[in-house]
Short mmCIF file of C-alpha atoms in Angstrom, two decimals:
data_model
loop_
_atom_site.label_atom_id
_atom_site.label_comp_id
_atom_site.label_asym_id
_atom_site.label_seq_id
_atom_site.Cartn_x
_atom_site.Cartn_y
_atom_site.Cartn_z
CA MET A 127 -15.77 -1.34 -3.30
CA TRP A 128 -17.14 -0.80 0.37
CA PHE A 129 -18.06 2.78 0.12
CA ILE A 130 -19.19 3.20 -3.57
CA THR A 131 -20.05 -0.21 -5.15
CA LEU A 132 -21.91 -1.90 -2.37
CA PRO A 133 -24.06 0.96 -1.37
CA MET A 134 -25.09 1.51 -4.91
CA MET A 135 -25.98 -2.30 -5.11
CA ARG A 136 -27.92 -2.44 -1.74
CA ASN A 137 -31.46 -2.26 -3.43
CA ILE A 138 -30.51 -4.96 -5.90
CA ILE A 139 -29.17 -7.22 -3.37
CA ALA A 140 -32.28 -6.71 -1.14
CA ILE A 141 -34.66 -7.54 -4.02
CA THR A 142 -32.43 -10.66 -4.79
CA VAL A 143 -32.66 -11.68 -1.14
CA LEU A 144 -36.45 -11.37 -1.16
CA PHE A 145 -36.92 -13.43 -4.50
CA SER A 146 -34.50 -16.08 -3.28
CA LEU A 147 -36.56 -16.30 0.00
CA ILE A 148 -39.78 -16.75 -1.84
CA VAL A 149 -38.24 -19.39 -4.29
CA THR A 150 -36.62 -21.24 -1.48
CA PHE A 151 -39.98 -21.54 0.52
CA ALA A 152 -41.55 -23.16 -2.72
CA ASN A 153 -38.52 -25.33 -3.84
CA PHE A 154 -39.17 -29.03 -3.89
CA ASP A 155 -35.80 -30.03 -4.93
CA ILE A 156 -34.04 -29.30 -1.63
CA VAL A 157 -35.56 -32.00 0.60
CA PRO A 158 -34.96 -35.14 -1.78
CA ARG A 159 -31.24 -34.17 -1.99
CA ALA A 160 -30.78 -33.60 1.77
CA ASP A 161 -32.60 -36.85 2.54
CA GLN A 162 -30.39 -38.98 0.35
CA ARG A 163 -28.11 -39.93 3.36
CA ARG A 164 -30.83 -39.77 6.04
CA THR A 165 -34.09 -41.44 6.82
CA VAL A 166 -36.84 -40.55 4.66
CA ASP A 167 -38.95 -37.68 5.76
CA GLN A 168 -36.46 -36.51 8.18
CA THR A 169 -35.98 -33.17 6.41
CA GLN A 170 -39.17 -30.93 5.61
CA ILE A 171 -39.82 -27.47 4.45
CA PHE A 172 -43.18 -26.02 4.34
CA ALA A 173 -43.96 -26.57 0.67
CA THR A 174 -43.13 -30.41 0.82
CA TRP A 175 -44.75 -30.55 4.30
CA ALA A 176 -48.09 -29.21 2.89
CA PHE A 177 -48.00 -31.46 -0.17
CA ARG A 178 -47.36 -34.42 1.86
CA ILE A 179 -50.20 -33.56 4.24
CA GLY A 180 -52.48 -32.28 1.68
CA ILE A 181 -52.05 -34.52 -1.26
CA GLU A 182 -50.49 -37.70 -0.10
CA SER A 183 -52.45 -38.08 3.14
CA ASN A 184 -55.64 -37.02 1.57
CA ASP A 185 -56.19 -34.13 4.12
CA ILE A 186 -56.48 -31.02 1.81
CA PRO A 187 -57.70 -28.67 4.65
CA LEU A 188 -54.66 -29.38 6.66
CA GLY A 189 -52.40 -29.06 3.71
CA ALA A 190 -53.86 -25.64 2.91
CA CYS A 191 -53.51 -24.47 6.54
CA VAL A 192 -49.71 -25.59 6.50
CA SER A 193 -49.34 -23.68 3.05
CA LEU A 194 -50.98 -20.61 4.48
CA ILE A 195 -48.24 -20.54 7.43
CA MET A 196 -45.74 -19.63 4.63
CA PHE A 197 -47.81 -16.30 3.71
CA PRO A 198 -47.29 -14.35 7.00
CA ILE A 199 -43.69 -15.24 7.15
CA LEU A 200 -42.95 -14.17 3.48
CA GLY A 201 -45.27 -11.15 3.98
CA ILE A 202 -43.37 -9.94 7.02
CA ALA A 203 -39.91 -10.59 5.38
CA ALA A 204 -41.24 -8.60 2.24
CA ILE A 205 -42.52 -5.73 4.40
CA PHE A 206 -39.26 -5.25 6.18
CA ILE A 207 -37.24 -5.61 2.95
CA LEU A 208 -39.39 -3.28 0.78
CA ARG A 209 -39.57 -0.78 3.67
CA ASP A 210 -35.76 -0.57 3.83
CA ILE A 211 -35.45 -0.25 0.14
CA ASN A 212 -38.11 2.59 0.21
CA LYS A 213 -36.43 4.44 2.90
CA ARG A 214 -33.13 4.35 1.06
CA GLY A 215 -34.83 5.46 -1.99
CA HIS A 216 -35.91 8.70 -0.27
CA GLU A 217 -32.42 9.27 1.43
CA GLY A 218 -30.63 10.54 -1.80
#
């Protein structure tokens, strides 16, 4: 398992982690479920924060700026993950 199966699945696991990270950043379902037992608006992620600022508060430019914060974070994560996959692809 540790020496054959997992090393062969590393690329698949890395791509799955990258896609999961992207979907998590854009997921709107996490916050309402986390806030059920807390005060409203106590939990925020970038997607809901950008929506509340941009759409609900009628400040579209500020909401766009908040959503643009997600781009470099996801881009840096994608670069590291894809670089690792590419490096492993050239090893074998």
